[in-house]
Amino acid sequence: MFLTLMAKTWGNALAQPAVEFDATPLVVLEGVIPPDLRGTLYHNGPARLERGGQRVGHWFDGDGAILAVQFQDGRAVGTYRYVQTAGYQQEQGADRLLFGNYGMTHPGPLWQRWGKSLKNVANTAVLALDDRLLALWEGGLPHGLDRQTLSTHGLDLLGLQPQDSYSAHPKVDPHSGQIYNFGVSLGAQAQINLYRHDRQGHLLQRASIPLTGLGMPLIHDFVLAGDYLVVCIAPVRLNLWPAALQLRSFSESLEWKPQLGTEVVVIDRHSLTLVSRRTADPWFQWHYSNGWVNGAGHVVLDLVRYEDFQTNQYLKEVATGQVNTVVLGNLWRMVLDPTTAQILDSQPLTTGGVEFPQVSPQAVGQAPGGADDRGTVFVHHRPHQDAQGELFGAIGHLDPSGQVTVTDLGGDRYPFEPIWADRWVLTVVFNGSTGQSEVWVWDGDRPGSDPHCRLHLPQIIPLGFHGTWAALT
Ligand SMILES: [Fe+2]
């Protein structure tokens, strides 16, 4: 007897390169657009996973495209544009893939692969500055775009050096508006570079902290917690030479080494200097939802924790439109002593498999329960459904008291990262039943309720990564 795996409908969102569209009024499918929703939802993700008949090697390899949905006076207008990176333009001209990337080696014979740089795909996240939008990619510098038209200005140095990288998970201090971020650099001494910018993108401060041990780690995100920054370095290390010689891709050269443990690094966010570092039992995380300092002076971290690095294989399979690996990451709360980086407590907050956690911008770095805290939203697997072969089909909400509410979207509906927009929660949804993309608006004060309204997007928006909300001021 042969076991036939039925393809799930989410694969249709990634099957074809995305089609751009100019500013287009969005048709309301259901409900009414809240009149107090004033601002723009931006979202980034890999929009082209194929060129010239060749598929990319990993979901992370696709060229980035930005969706902007502008809300004002009870109406919504959508715009969708590829980021015009140098690599995108060269490949567009050649009509074939020319570059290697995270999950694929450079095309061509071995002797032609060495020394070539990877393509900056600008596909991971967005950061709205006062006068421009940044499309972020952790392997290099961001690209600057026009906030209205989404036309690409080019690489945006942000006062950094051309060889620096700027991660896709900057943290904005809600009090000062200052932007904290990091990048990892190799060299004689591998190090974490730390950056602080103002809201216009002017560099205010930079510092570096050396990495311990041998090998390049994979650090995707970090956390702002009160007066601290915390970086957790999971035991994933790059096997350098196969990647440098392009015998194998970077993704295939990353090795899970649990014997190294996960290192917790605590940094003073004002001086950007090391406070403490300590190795704990191993885990892996892509994302944190938030961090803060509690009444005892301990740092608390909420993060999506995985037992190992199988999540990378799962994300590779997503690019094929069919996944066989089952991986469940869940929100955990960890408490640590910042003076020693020792973990004092660790507890799971969810059980069903979640990702892409978000708190409201005013809550970043702050303890839960404040006036501006609306809780954490995230995508969640459908309750009581087999996760085999599936992507996330529900939205979860964790309130400040620890209560989790899961809202099932009903099957064949695949939500992207949910984003807080004041009291509203916005998410792009791929509707596998109709083969079309939608924007759903939820009332964040009523977790578990039906969406307040649903809007039709004129083209398929491929499943993507991270977004942001820029309120109209
Ligand atoms: Fe991310």
Short mmCIF file of C-alpha atoms and ligand atoms in Angstrom, two decimals:
data_model
loop_
_atom_site.label_atom_id
_atom_site.label_comp_id
_atom_site.label_asym_id
_atom_site.label_seq_id
_atom_site.Cartn_x
_atom_site.Cartn_y
_atom_site.Cartn_z
CA MET A 1 0.00 0.00 0.00
CA PHE A 2 1.38 3.39 -0.96
CA LEU A 3 0.95 6.37 1.30
CA THR A 4 0.01 9.37 -0.78
CA LEU A 5 0.52 12.74 0.86
CA MET A 6 -2.21 15.10 -0.24
CA ALA A 7 -0.81 18.51 -1.17
CA LYS A 8 -2.27 21.20 1.06
CA THR A 9 -3.77 24.33 -0.48
CA TRP A 10 -1.19 26.67 1.11
CA GLY A 11 1.29 25.49 -1.53
CA ASN A 12 -0.68 27.46 -4.13
CA ALA A 13 0.47 30.67 -2.43
CA LEU A 14 4.08 29.87 -3.30
CA ALA A 15 3.75 28.11 -6.65
CA GLN A 16 4.18 31.14 -8.93
CA PRO A 17 6.28 34.31 -8.67
CA ALA A 18 4.17 37.08 -7.17
CA VAL A 19 2.64 39.77 -9.39
CA GLU A 20 3.09 43.41 -8.37
CA PHE A 21 0.24 45.91 -8.29
CA ASP A 22 -0.02 49.70 -8.10
CA ALA A 23 -2.16 51.48 -5.52
CA THR A 24 -5.52 49.66 -5.67
CA PRO A 25 -8.63 50.25 -3.53
CA LEU A 26 -9.41 47.00 -1.71
CA VAL A 27 -12.87 45.48 -1.92
CA VAL A 28 -14.49 44.68 1.42
CA LEU A 29 -15.57 41.01 1.49
CA GLU A 30 -17.17 41.11 4.91
CA GLY A 31 -17.73 43.65 7.70
CA VAL A 32 -16.73 47.30 7.85
CA ILE A 33 -13.25 48.85 7.96
CA PRO A 34 -12.90 50.58 11.36
CA PRO A 35 -12.94 54.35 10.75
CA ASP A 36 -10.34 54.87 13.51
CA LEU A 37 -7.82 52.62 11.72
CA ARG A 38 -5.44 55.20 10.25
CA GLY A 39 -2.02 54.18 9.01
CA THR A 40 -0.22 51.62 6.89
CA LEU A 41 0.38 47.92 7.32
CA TYR A 42 3.67 46.88 5.69
CA HIS A 43 4.62 43.28 5.16
CA ASN A 44 7.73 41.62 3.68
CA GLY A 45 8.33 38.11 2.40
CA PRO A 46 9.97 35.98 -0.29
CA ALA A 47 7.82 36.58 -3.37
CA ARG A 48 9.73 34.77 -6.09
CA LEU A 49 10.93 31.23 -5.39
CA GLU A 50 11.63 30.35 -9.03
CA ARG A 51 13.31 31.87 -12.06
CA GLY A 52 13.98 30.42 -15.49
CA GLY A 53 12.44 27.12 -14.40
CA GLN A 54 14.78 26.70 -11.42
CA ARG A 55 13.45 26.69 -7.84
CA VAL A 56 15.44 28.26 -5.01
CA GLY A 57 16.87 25.99 -2.30
CA HIS A 58 15.12 27.34 0.79
CA TRP A 59 12.18 29.57 1.69
CA PHE A 60 14.71 32.19 2.87
CA ASP A 61 16.14 32.51 -0.68
CA GLY A 62 13.22 34.18 -2.44
CA ASP A 63 13.38 37.81 -3.60
CA GLY A 64 11.62 40.14 -1.18
CA ALA A 65 8.46 42.05 -2.06
CA ILE A 66 6.63 44.55 0.14
CA LEU A 67 2.87 44.79 0.59
CA ALA A 68 1.56 48.14 1.84
CA VAL A 69 -2.10 48.47 2.89
CA GLN A 70 -2.99 52.06 3.70
CA PHE A 71 -6.07 52.60 5.91
CA GLN A 72 -7.82 55.94 6.17
CA ASP A 73 -11.45 57.13 6.52
CA GLY A 74 -12.84 53.60 6.44
CA ARG A 75 -11.10 52.72 3.17
CA ALA A 76 -8.02 50.64 2.34
CA VAL A 77 -5.61 50.87 -0.59
CA GLY A 78 -3.05 48.17 -1.38
CA THR A 79 0.30 48.41 -3.19
CA TYR A 80 2.73 45.56 -3.81
CA ARG A 81 6.30 45.90 -5.10
CA TYR A 82 9.45 43.82 -5.35
CA VAL A 83 12.49 45.31 -3.68
CA GLN A 84 14.72 46.25 -6.60
CA THR A 85 17.96 44.84 -5.21
CA ALA A 86 21.02 44.71 -7.48
CA GLY A 87 20.77 40.91 -7.57
CA TYR A 88 17.06 40.99 -8.45
CA GLN A 89 17.72 43.36 -11.35
CA GLN A 90 20.62 41.28 -12.68
CA GLU A 91 18.60 38.07 -12.54
CA GLN A 92 15.61 39.81 -14.08
CA GLY A 93 17.83 40.84 -17.01
CA ALA A 94 19.36 37.38 -17.39
CA ASP A 95 16.06 35.52 -16.76
CA ARG A 96 17.89 32.96 -14.66
CA LEU A 97 19.27 32.58 -11.13
CA LEU A 98 22.81 33.98 -10.95
CA PHE A 99 23.57 33.93 -7.22
CA GLY A 100 23.86 31.56 -4.34
CA ASN A 101 22.02 32.21 -1.13
CA TYR A 102 21.27 30.83 2.33
CA GLY A 103 19.92 27.52 1.00
CA MET A 104 21.58 27.23 -2.41
CA THR A 105 25.11 27.32 -3.77
CA HIS A 106 26.15 29.67 -6.55
CA PRO A 107 25.15 28.26 -9.94
CA GLY A 108 27.89 26.97 -12.22
CA PRO A 109 30.99 24.78 -11.89
CA LEU A 110 32.89 24.72 -8.61
CA TRP A 111 35.78 26.93 -9.71
CA GLN A 112 33.36 29.69 -10.66
CA ARG A 113 31.56 29.69 -7.29
CA TRP A 114 34.40 30.77 -5.01
CA GLY A 115 34.58 34.35 -3.84
CA LYS A 116 31.17 35.37 -5.19
CA SER A 117 28.95 37.27 -2.82
CA LEU A 118 25.43 36.15 -1.90
CA LYS A 119 22.39 38.00 -3.16
CA ASN A 120 20.89 40.41 -0.63
CA VAL A 121 17.25 39.36 -1.01
CA ALA A 122 15.78 42.04 1.33
CA ASN A 123 12.95 39.63 2.16
CA THR A 124 12.63 39.31 5.93
CA ALA A 125 11.12 42.32 7.67
CA VAL A 126 10.39 46.03 7.41
CA LEU A 127 11.22 49.00 9.60
CA ALA A 128 9.35 52.29 9.09
CA LEU A 129 11.56 55.33 9.69
CA ASP A 130 10.10 58.85 9.59
CA ASP A 131 11.01 59.41 5.94
CA ARG A 132 11.55 55.96 4.44
CA LEU A 133 10.85 52.27 4.78
CA LEU A 134 13.67 49.77 5.28
CA ALA A 135 13.47 46.26 3.82
CA LEU A 136 15.62 44.12 6.11
CA TRP A 137 17.74 41.02 5.54
CA GLU A 138 20.09 39.74 8.24
CA GLY A 139 22.98 38.85 5.93
CA GLY A 140 23.66 42.45 4.91
CA LEU A 141 22.47 46.04 4.99
CA PRO A 142 18.84 47.11 4.51
CA HIS A 143 17.34 48.63 1.35
CA GLY A 144 15.56 51.98 1.58
CA LEU A 145 12.14 52.40 -0.08
CA ASP A 146 9.62 55.17 -0.57
CA ARG A 147 6.91 54.71 2.09
CA GLN A 148 4.12 55.63 -0.31
CA THR A 149 5.08 54.15 -3.70
CA LEU A 150 7.43 51.40 -2.42
CA SER A 151 9.97 52.34 -5.11
CA THR A 152 13.48 51.25 -4.09
CA HIS A 153 16.11 53.89 -3.33
CA GLY A 154 18.94 51.36 -2.94
CA LEU A 155 21.10 50.05 -0.13
CA ASP A 156 20.76 52.13 3.03
CA LEU A 157 24.02 52.24 5.00
CA LEU A 158 22.49 53.71 8.20
CA GLY A 159 25.94 55.07 9.02
CA LEU A 160 27.40 51.55 9.08
CA GLN A 161 30.18 50.01 7.01
CA PRO A 162 29.45 48.27 3.69
CA GLN A 163 30.54 44.91 5.12
CA ASP A 164 28.30 45.22 8.19
CA SER A 165 25.05 43.33 8.58
CA TYR A 166 21.89 44.68 10.20
CA SER A 167 19.52 42.01 11.50
CA ALA A 168 15.85 41.82 10.53
CA HIS A 169 14.68 42.22 14.15
CA PRO A 170 15.46 45.73 15.38
CA LYS A 171 13.79 46.78 18.64
CA VAL A 172 12.34 50.26 19.08
CA ASP A 173 12.36 51.67 22.62
CA PRO A 174 8.81 53.01 23.08
CA HIS A 175 10.02 55.85 25.32
CA SER A 176 12.86 57.34 23.26
CA GLY A 177 12.01 55.98 19.81
CA GLN A 178 15.62 54.86 19.55
CA ILE A 179 16.29 51.73 17.54
CA TYR A 180 18.50 48.92 18.80
CA ASN A 181 19.81 46.19 16.54
CA PHE A 182 22.76 43.88 15.94
CA GLY A 183 24.71 42.14 13.20
CA VAL A 184 27.13 39.22 13.32
CA SER A 185 30.52 39.56 11.63
CA LEU A 186 33.29 37.09 10.94
CA GLY A 187 36.94 38.11 10.72
CA ALA A 188 39.93 37.50 12.94
CA GLN A 189 37.48 37.50 15.86
CA ALA A 190 33.82 36.71 15.22
CA GLN A 191 31.68 39.24 17.06
CA ILE A 192 28.21 40.63 17.62
CA ASN A 193 28.02 44.25 16.52
CA LEU A 194 25.45 46.32 18.43
CA TYR A 195 23.86 49.47 17.01
CA ARG A 196 21.68 52.27 18.35
CA HIS A 197 20.00 54.67 15.90
CA ASP A 198 17.50 57.49 16.25
CA ARG A 199 14.12 57.25 14.52
CA GLN A 200 15.49 59.02 11.45
CA GLY A 201 18.12 56.30 11.08
CA HIS A 202 21.13 58.31 12.29
CA LEU A 203 23.73 56.14 14.00
CA LEU A 204 24.12 57.19 17.66
CA GLN A 205 26.32 54.42 19.02
CA ARG A 206 27.94 51.15 18.04
CA ALA A 207 29.93 48.57 19.98
CA SER A 208 30.94 44.96 19.62
CA ILE A 209 31.08 41.91 21.84
CA PRO A 210 33.33 38.99 20.88
CA LEU A 211 31.75 35.60 20.35
CA THR A 212 33.17 32.76 22.41
CA GLY A 213 34.38 29.46 21.01
CA LEU A 214 34.92 28.47 17.42
CA GLY A 215 32.53 28.69 14.54
CA MET A 216 29.94 31.13 13.28
CA PRO A 217 26.57 30.88 15.07
CA LEU A 218 23.15 31.66 13.65
CA ILE A 219 21.60 34.58 15.56
CA HIS A 220 18.28 35.73 14.12
CA ASP A 221 16.70 37.86 16.85
CA PHE A 222 17.43 39.38 20.24
CA VAL A 223 15.40 41.03 22.98
CA LEU A 224 15.12 44.40 24.68
CA ALA A 225 14.27 43.92 28.37
CA GLY A 226 14.20 47.04 30.51
CA ASP A 227 17.78 48.29 30.77
CA TYR A 228 19.18 45.19 29.07
CA LEU A 229 19.61 43.59 25.68
CA VAL A 230 19.73 39.79 25.71
CA VAL A 231 21.11 37.54 22.97
CA CYS A 232 20.65 33.76 23.18
CA ILE A 233 23.17 31.91 21.01
CA ALA A 234 21.83 28.46 20.17
CA PRO A 235 24.33 25.65 19.43
CA VAL A 236 24.11 25.94 15.65
CA ARG A 237 27.52 26.44 14.04
CA LEU A 238 28.56 26.97 10.46
CA ASN A 239 30.92 24.36 9.04
CA LEU A 240 32.89 27.14 7.40
CA TRP A 241 34.91 25.61 4.59
CA PRO A 242 32.17 23.74 2.71
CA ALA A 243 30.14 26.95 2.77
CA ALA A 244 33.05 29.24 1.87
CA LEU A 245 34.07 26.98 -1.02
CA GLN A 246 30.38 26.63 -1.99
CA LEU A 247 30.55 22.84 -1.91
CA ARG A 248 27.37 23.09 0.18
CA SER A 249 24.98 25.93 0.89
CA PHE A 250 25.11 27.83 4.18
CA SER A 251 21.91 26.12 5.32
CA GLU A 252 23.38 22.68 4.61
CA SER A 253 26.60 23.70 6.38
CA LEU A 254 24.87 24.63 9.66
CA GLU A 255 25.32 21.91 12.25
CA TRP A 256 23.30 21.32 15.44
CA LYS A 257 25.78 20.79 18.28
CA PRO A 258 23.72 20.36 21.45
CA GLN A 259 26.81 19.57 23.50
CA LEU A 260 27.75 23.28 23.25
CA GLY A 261 24.52 24.38 24.98
CA THR A 262 22.78 27.70 24.40
CA GLU A 263 24.74 30.73 25.56
CA VAL A 264 22.83 33.59 27.19
CA VAL A 265 24.52 36.98 26.75
CA VAL A 266 23.25 39.95 28.80
CA ILE A 267 24.21 43.46 27.65
CA ASP A 268 23.70 46.88 29.26
CA ARG A 269 21.64 48.68 26.64
CA HIS A 270 22.85 52.15 27.59
CA SER A 271 26.60 51.47 27.38
CA LEU A 272 26.28 48.48 24.99
CA THR A 273 28.76 46.61 27.18
CA LEU A 274 28.69 43.03 28.40
CA VAL A 275 27.06 42.41 31.79
CA SER A 276 27.21 38.61 31.94
CA ARG A 277 27.26 35.46 29.80
CA ARG A 278 26.60 31.84 30.69
CA THR A 279 25.88 28.58 28.92
CA ALA A 280 22.60 26.75 29.57
CA ASP A 281 21.04 23.51 28.33
CA PRO A 282 20.50 23.61 24.55
CA TRP A 283 17.48 24.98 22.76
CA PHE A 284 16.91 26.90 19.53
CA GLN A 285 14.76 29.97 18.85
CA TRP A 286 14.11 32.18 15.88
CA HIS A 287 11.94 34.75 17.67
CA TYR A 288 11.20 36.43 20.97
CA SER A 289 7.92 38.13 21.69
CA ASN A 290 9.21 40.41 24.45
CA GLY A 291 11.39 40.87 27.50
CA TRP A 292 11.29 42.93 30.68
CA VAL A 293 12.67 43.27 34.20
CA ASN A 294 10.39 42.03 36.99
CA GLY A 295 10.00 43.32 40.54
CA ALA A 296 12.88 41.15 41.76
CA GLY A 297 15.27 42.69 39.24
CA HIS A 298 15.29 39.52 37.13
CA VAL A 299 15.06 39.53 33.35
CA VAL A 300 12.03 37.74 31.89
CA LEU A 301 12.05 36.54 28.27
CA ASP A 302 9.11 35.22 26.21
CA LEU A 303 10.33 33.29 23.17
CA VAL A 304 9.32 30.53 20.76
CA ARG A 305 11.50 27.63 21.79
CA TYR A 306 12.42 24.57 19.71
CA GLU A 307 14.09 21.41 20.97
CA ASP A 308 16.58 21.38 18.10
CA PHE A 309 17.29 22.81 14.60
CA GLN A 310 14.82 20.64 12.64
CA THR A 311 12.83 23.84 12.12
CA ASN A 312 15.37 24.74 9.42
CA GLN A 313 14.49 21.60 7.46
CA TYR A 314 10.78 22.41 7.82
CA LEU A 315 11.33 25.93 6.46
CA LYS A 316 13.35 24.54 3.56
CA GLU A 317 10.45 22.25 2.69
CA VAL A 318 7.97 25.14 2.75
CA ALA A 319 9.62 26.49 -0.43
CA THR A 320 8.61 23.28 -2.26
CA GLY A 321 4.93 23.76 -1.40
CA GLN A 322 4.79 20.54 0.64
CA VAL A 323 6.23 19.80 4.10
CA ASN A 324 6.94 16.37 5.57
CA THR A 325 8.81 17.42 8.71
CA VAL A 326 6.63 18.15 11.74
CA VAL A 327 8.10 20.73 14.10
CA LEU A 328 6.30 22.37 16.99
CA GLY A 329 7.81 25.40 18.67
CA ASN A 330 6.00 26.89 21.65
CA LEU A 331 6.08 30.09 23.65
CA TRP A 332 8.18 29.73 26.78
CA ARG A 333 8.79 32.17 29.60
CA MET A 334 12.33 32.19 31.00
CA VAL A 335 13.51 34.10 34.05
CA LEU A 336 17.20 34.84 34.46
CA ASP A 337 19.52 36.68 36.79
CA PRO A 338 21.10 39.45 34.69
CA THR A 339 24.18 39.64 36.89
CA THR A 340 25.14 36.03 36.13
CA ALA A 341 22.98 35.11 33.06
CA GLN A 342 21.81 32.07 35.02
CA ILE A 343 18.36 30.80 34.09
CA LEU A 344 16.25 30.60 37.23
CA ASP A 345 13.01 29.31 35.73
CA SER A 346 11.56 28.17 32.39
CA GLN A 347 7.90 27.39 31.73
CA PRO A 348 5.88 26.74 28.56
CA LEU A 349 3.01 29.15 27.89
CA THR A 350 1.47 27.33 24.89
CA THR A 351 1.29 23.71 23.75
CA GLY A 352 -0.13 23.57 20.22
CA GLY A 353 2.75 24.95 18.12
CA VAL A 354 3.12 28.70 17.48
CA GLU A 355 5.31 31.25 15.68
CA PHE A 356 5.64 34.98 14.85
CA PRO A 357 4.75 36.38 18.32
CA GLN A 358 4.11 40.12 18.54
CA VAL A 359 3.37 42.55 21.36
CA SER A 360 2.15 46.08 20.73
CA PRO A 361 4.96 48.60 20.05
CA GLN A 362 4.26 50.43 23.34
CA ALA A 363 4.86 47.21 25.28
CA VAL A 364 8.36 46.45 23.92
CA GLY A 365 10.78 45.96 26.82
CA GLN A 366 8.04 46.66 29.40
CA ALA A 367 6.50 44.36 32.02
CA PRO A 368 3.05 42.94 31.11
CA GLY A 369 -0.07 44.50 32.52
CA GLY A 370 0.78 48.13 31.77
CA ALA A 371 -1.82 50.48 30.33
CA ASP A 372 -0.48 49.96 26.80
CA ASP A 373 -0.14 46.19 27.02
CA ARG A 374 -2.68 44.34 24.90
CA GLY A 375 -0.99 40.96 25.17
CA THR A 376 0.88 38.83 22.65
CA VAL A 377 -0.57 37.66 19.33
CA PHE A 378 0.90 34.87 17.20
CA VAL A 379 0.03 32.28 14.59
CA HIS A 380 -1.03 28.93 16.02
CA HIS A 381 -1.74 25.49 14.61
CA ARG A 382 -5.43 24.64 14.33
CA PRO A 383 -6.71 23.10 17.57
CA HIS A 384 -7.52 19.37 17.39
CA GLN A 385 -6.17 19.11 13.82
CA ASP A 386 -3.19 17.08 12.60
CA ALA A 387 -0.28 19.46 11.96
CA GLN A 388 1.32 16.99 9.50
CA GLY A 389 1.92 18.78 6.21
CA GLU A 390 0.20 21.91 7.42
CA LEU A 391 1.12 25.52 8.06
CA PHE A 392 -0.48 27.64 10.77
CA GLY A 393 -4.26 27.97 10.48
CA ALA A 394 -5.24 29.84 13.64
CA ILE A 395 -4.44 33.02 15.59
CA GLY A 396 -3.44 32.88 19.25
CA HIS A 397 -3.63 35.57 21.93
CA LEU A 398 -1.82 35.49 25.27
CA ASP A 399 -3.22 38.04 27.69
CA PRO A 400 -1.16 39.61 30.49
CA SER A 401 -2.64 37.16 33.03
CA GLY A 402 -1.35 34.17 31.04
CA GLN A 403 -4.69 33.17 29.46
CA VAL A 404 -4.34 31.82 25.89
CA THR A 405 -7.20 32.16 23.39
CA VAL A 406 -6.95 30.36 20.03
CA THR A 407 -9.12 31.41 17.09
CA ASP A 408 -9.39 28.77 14.36
CA LEU A 409 -9.69 30.31 10.89
CA GLY A 410 -11.67 27.29 9.71
CA GLY A 411 -9.36 25.32 7.43
CA ASP A 412 -7.57 26.24 4.19
CA ARG A 413 -6.96 29.72 5.57
CA TYR A 414 -3.36 30.55 6.33
CA PRO A 415 -2.60 33.67 8.39
CA PHE A 416 0.72 35.51 8.24
CA GLU A 417 2.28 37.21 11.25
CA PRO A 418 -0.41 39.17 13.14
CA ILE A 419 0.39 42.85 13.73
CA TRP A 420 -0.99 45.21 16.38
CA ALA A 421 -2.44 48.46 15.03
CA ASP A 422 -3.59 50.24 18.20
CA ARG A 423 -6.53 48.08 19.42
CA TRP A 424 -6.80 46.23 16.09
CA VAL A 425 -4.91 43.15 14.93
CA LEU A 426 -4.14 42.91 11.21
CA THR A 427 -2.99 39.90 9.26
CA VAL A 428 -2.69 38.85 5.64
CA VAL A 429 -4.44 35.52 5.05
CA PHE A 430 -4.05 33.18 2.08
CA ASN A 431 -7.46 31.63 1.43
CA GLY A 432 -6.69 28.22 -0.05
CA SER A 433 -10.35 27.62 -0.90
CA THR A 434 -10.50 30.56 -3.31
CA GLY A 435 -6.79 30.72 -4.13
CA GLN A 436 -6.74 34.40 -3.19
CA SER A 437 -5.16 36.60 -0.56
CA GLU A 438 -7.06 38.72 1.93
CA VAL A 439 -6.42 41.16 4.77
CA TRP A 440 -8.25 40.32 8.00
CA VAL A 441 -8.85 42.89 10.73
CA TRP A 442 -9.58 41.62 14.24
CA ASP A 443 -10.73 43.44 17.35
CA GLY A 444 -7.80 42.97 19.75
CA ASP A 445 -10.08 43.69 22.70
CA ARG A 446 -12.21 40.64 21.81
CA PRO A 447 -9.85 37.65 21.41
CA GLY A 448 -11.67 34.66 19.96
CA SER A 449 -14.24 36.71 18.06
CA ASP A 450 -14.81 36.54 14.30
CA PRO A 451 -12.83 39.00 12.18
CA HIS A 452 -14.19 42.54 12.21
CA CYS A 453 -13.69 42.77 8.45
CA ARG A 454 -12.05 40.95 5.54
CA LEU A 455 -10.60 42.67 2.45
CA HIS A 456 -9.78 41.21 -0.95
CA LEU A 457 -6.26 41.68 -2.33
CA PRO A 458 -5.92 41.90 -6.14
CA GLN A 459 -3.09 39.33 -6.39
CA ILE A 460 -1.77 36.39 -4.39
CA ILE A 461 0.65 37.53 -1.69
CA PRO A 462 3.01 34.58 -1.09
CA LEU A 463 3.28 33.48 2.53
CA GLY A 464 5.90 35.70 4.13
CA PHE A 465 7.69 36.69 7.28
CA HIS A 466 7.42 39.99 9.14
CA GLY A 467 5.49 43.24 9.01
CA THR A 468 4.89 46.45 10.90
CA TRP A 469 2.23 49.07 11.46
CA ALA A 470 3.02 52.73 10.82
CA ALA A 471 0.28 54.93 12.30
CA LEU A 472 -0.76 58.05 10.41
CA THR A 473 0.44 61.04 12.41
FE FE B 1 12.33 36.55 11.86
#
